[in-house]
Amino acid sequence: MPSGMRDWRSRFAEAGAALNGTVLGQEEAVRLILLSVLCRGHVMLAGDVGTGKTTLLRAVARVIGGPYARIEGTVDLLPADLLYTAHIDEDGRPRIEPGPVLSEGGDLSVFFFNEINRARPQVHALLLRLMAERSLTAFRRQVDFPHLQVFADRNRIERDETFELPAAARDRFMMEIEVNAPADAGDRMALAFETRFHDTGQLIATLPEGLLPFRALNDLAVAIQEEVHASDTLKRYVHDLCEALRDPAAAGLKIEGADPARLVHGGVSPRGMQALVRAARAAAWAGGRDAVLPQDVREVFGPVMAHRTFLTPANEPRRARLIPALIGAAFDAVPVPAA
């Protein structure tokens, strides 16, 4: 692998160490987010309120050195609110200023949509175009966002005045990553008692800026996909895992408390399978290899596939238990290829 790629891998490791020193107890989330950065894939964040999702994304934006913007989902939010804001200036004249998406121009690198399910479907539609095409039409011109990565999270507590994303919208997110409270009691006490964690702005400012220069990430992503290969047996392994999730009964899966023949309403799309391959290649590259191993596939399988697997209406309320059980059953049933 060229020396330039070795330098990138060193930077990737340094970025992970820096982020883990800033956002405690989120090692898995940090690694998965950095893998998504290597793939240029959009991410849905999951987790309870106050677990550090915004801090983590601001820290990621600092490490890649790109502009960061965010918007809060509300029931009265309009698509135009993403593009511009209107106000009265000091002279009493109406003025229109760029909104959060346009505030940094085409250099926007990280955009965070907080509580996306509080916004109406019309807003989701505009965001999906932004995600799919990395461009928007505003002020009678097209604005391109070549470096953009979109993150979003959902309000999982309140149900009133929320609008869940349809399947097609969720499939646009490469990964869904859990950001939960740290499992370690020492980390939780440090976050509560160590004053350096109380001022997030000052904390993030201590991070090295631009370790993973955002303008170079697109080329890096292409190089990783081209240089990391997969054997024929690995390709069959990926195919069989995806088919097991699509039709668990045909794959002979056993899931306690559920009928495999009546469990899955919609399986993994070709886009989802492509996302899995891209993420597995990035994991292999980060591990210093030029070939994908089964362990790379298994590392990213849940974050890439869980939100793309849609259960029948009778089983959807038990999603939190059934999806991990389904993925575990697929791992057990599909033989792991020899190295």
PDB file of N, CA and C in Angstrom, residues 228-239 277 281 284 290-294 296-297 336-339:
ATOM      1  N   VAL A 228      -8.757  -2.306  -1.440  1.00  0.00           N
ATOM      2  CA  VAL A 228      -9.119  -3.421  -0.556  1.00  0.00           C
ATOM      3  C   VAL A 228     -10.027  -4.370  -1.334  1.00  0.00           C
ATOM      4  N   HIS A 229      -9.627  -5.606  -1.456  1.00  0.00           N
ATOM      5  CA  HIS A 229     -10.387  -6.554  -2.266  1.00  0.00           C
ATOM      6  C   HIS A 229     -11.082  -7.590  -1.386  1.00  0.00           C
ATOM      7  N   ALA A 230     -11.969  -8.348  -2.013  1.00  0.00           N
ATOM      8  CA  ALA A 230     -12.708  -9.413  -1.330  1.00  0.00           C
ATOM      9  C   ALA A 230     -12.618 -10.681  -2.163  1.00  0.00           C
ATOM     10  N   SER A 231     -12.371 -11.798  -1.489  1.00  0.00           N
ATOM     11  CA  SER A 231     -12.293 -13.086  -2.173  1.00  0.00           C
ATOM     12  C   SER A 231     -13.683 -13.550  -2.592  1.00  0.00           C
ATOM     13  N   ASP A 232     -13.727 -14.558  -3.455  1.00  0.00           N
ATOM     14  CA  ASP A 232     -15.011 -15.110  -3.892  1.00  0.00           C
ATOM     15  C   ASP A 232     -15.768 -15.727  -2.720  1.00  0.00           C
ATOM     16  N   THR A 233     -15.054 -16.373  -1.808  1.00  0.00           N
ATOM     17  CA  THR A 233     -15.734 -16.967  -0.647  1.00  0.00           C
ATOM     18  C   THR A 233     -16.284 -15.885   0.279  1.00  0.00           C
ATOM     19  N   LEU A 234     -15.573 -14.774   0.390  1.00  0.00           N
ATOM     20  CA  LEU A 234     -16.074 -13.668   1.219  1.00  0.00           C
ATOM     21  C   LEU A 234     -17.310 -13.058   0.586  1.00  0.00           C
ATOM     22  N   LYS A 235     -17.308 -12.920  -0.740  1.00  0.00           N
ATOM     23  CA  LYS A 235     -18.486 -12.391  -1.431  1.00  0.00           C
ATOM     24  C   LYS A 235     -19.696 -13.278  -1.192  1.00  0.00           C
ATOM     25  N   ARG A 236     -19.508 -14.598  -1.257  1.00  0.00           N
ATOM     26  CA  ARG A 236     -20.611 -15.522  -1.002  1.00  0.00           C
ATOM     27  C   ARG A 236     -21.086 -15.398   0.441  1.00  0.00           C
ATOM     28  N   TYR A 237     -20.160 -15.198   1.370  1.00  0.00           N
ATOM     29  CA  TYR A 237     -20.524 -15.048   2.779  1.00  0.00           C
ATOM     30  C   TYR A 237     -21.411 -13.818   2.972  1.00  0.00           C
ATOM     31  N   VAL A 238     -21.040 -12.696   2.370  1.00  0.00           N
ATOM     32  CA  VAL A 238     -21.844 -11.479   2.466  1.00  0.00           C
ATOM     33  C   VAL A 238     -23.222 -11.713   1.850  1.00  0.00           C
ATOM     34  N   HIS A 239     -23.251 -12.335   0.692  1.00  0.00           N
ATOM     35  CA  HIS A 239     -24.527 -12.603   0.021  1.00  0.00           C
ATOM     36  C   HIS A 239     -25.428 -13.471   0.889  1.00  0.00           C
ATOM     37  N   VAL A 277     -20.592  -3.670   2.025  1.00  0.00           N
ATOM     38  CA  VAL A 277     -19.295  -3.937   1.411  1.00  0.00           C
ATOM     39  C   VAL A 277     -18.357  -2.748   1.595  1.00  0.00           C
ATOM     40  N   ARG A 281     -14.883  -2.914   3.778  1.00  0.00           N
ATOM     41  CA  ARG A 281     -13.586  -2.560   3.198  1.00  0.00           C
ATOM     42  C   ARG A 281     -12.890  -1.486   4.033  1.00  0.00           C
ATOM     43  N   ALA A 284     -11.466  -3.133   7.090  1.00  0.00           N
ATOM     44  CA  ALA A 284     -10.254  -3.884   6.766  1.00  0.00           C
ATOM     45  C   ALA A 284      -9.070  -2.931   6.603  1.00  0.00           C
ATOM     46  N   ASP A 290      -5.345  -5.392   3.186  1.00  0.00           N
ATOM     47  CA  ASP A 290      -5.835  -5.057   1.849  1.00  0.00           C
ATOM     48  C   ASP A 290      -6.870  -6.070   1.362  1.00  0.00           C
ATOM     49  N   ALA A 291      -7.369  -6.897   2.278  1.00  0.00           N
ATOM     50  CA  ALA A 291      -8.420  -7.866   1.955  1.00  0.00           C
ATOM     51  C   ALA A 291      -9.441  -7.891   3.085  1.00  0.00           C
ATOM     52  N   VAL A 292     -10.708  -8.017   2.729  1.00  0.00           N
ATOM     53  CA  VAL A 292     -11.783  -8.057   3.714  1.00  0.00           C
ATOM     54  C   VAL A 292     -11.844  -9.447   4.340  1.00  0.00           C
ATOM     55  N   LEU A 293     -11.956  -9.483   5.663  1.00  0.00           N
ATOM     56  CA  LEU A 293     -12.121 -10.727   6.389  1.00  0.00           C
ATOM     57  C   LEU A 293     -13.542 -10.810   6.958  1.00  0.00           C
ATOM     58  N   PRO A 294     -14.013 -12.020   7.306  1.00  0.00           N
ATOM     59  CA  PRO A 294     -15.350 -12.132   7.909  1.00  0.00           C
ATOM     60  C   PRO A 294     -15.524 -11.243   9.136  1.00  0.00           C
ATOM     61  N   ASP A 296     -14.437  -8.294   9.602  1.00  0.00           N
ATOM     62  CA  ASP A 296     -14.762  -6.938   9.158  1.00  0.00           C
ATOM     63  C   ASP A 296     -16.243  -6.826   8.829  1.00  0.00           C
ATOM     64  N   VAL A 297     -16.772  -7.851   8.175  1.00  0.00           N
ATOM     65  CA  VAL A 297     -18.192  -7.866   7.828  1.00  0.00           C
ATOM     66  C   VAL A 297     -19.043  -7.886   9.088  1.00  0.00           C
ATOM     67  N   VAL A 336     -18.857 -19.485   8.388  1.00  0.00           N
ATOM     68  CA  VAL A 336     -17.795 -18.502   8.196  1.00  0.00           C
ATOM     69  C   VAL A 336     -16.733 -19.115   7.286  1.00  0.00           C
ATOM     70  N   PRO A 337     -16.380 -18.441   6.193  1.00  0.00           N
ATOM     71  CA  PRO A 337     -15.383 -19.008   5.285  1.00  0.00           C
ATOM     72  C   PRO A 337     -14.014 -19.077   5.936  1.00  0.00           C
ATOM     73  N   ALA A 338     -13.231 -20.051   5.511  1.00  0.00           N
ATOM     74  CA  ALA A 338     -11.869 -20.174   6.014  1.00  0.00           C
ATOM     75  C   ALA A 338     -11.033 -19.021   5.491  1.00  0.00           C
ATOM     76  N   ALA A 339     -10.024 -18.630   6.279  1.00  0.00           N
ATOM     77  CA  ALA A 339      -9.157 -17.518   5.883  1.00  0.00           C
ATOM     78  C   ALA A 339      -8.410 -17.860   4.601  1.00  0.00           C
TER      79      ALA A 339
END
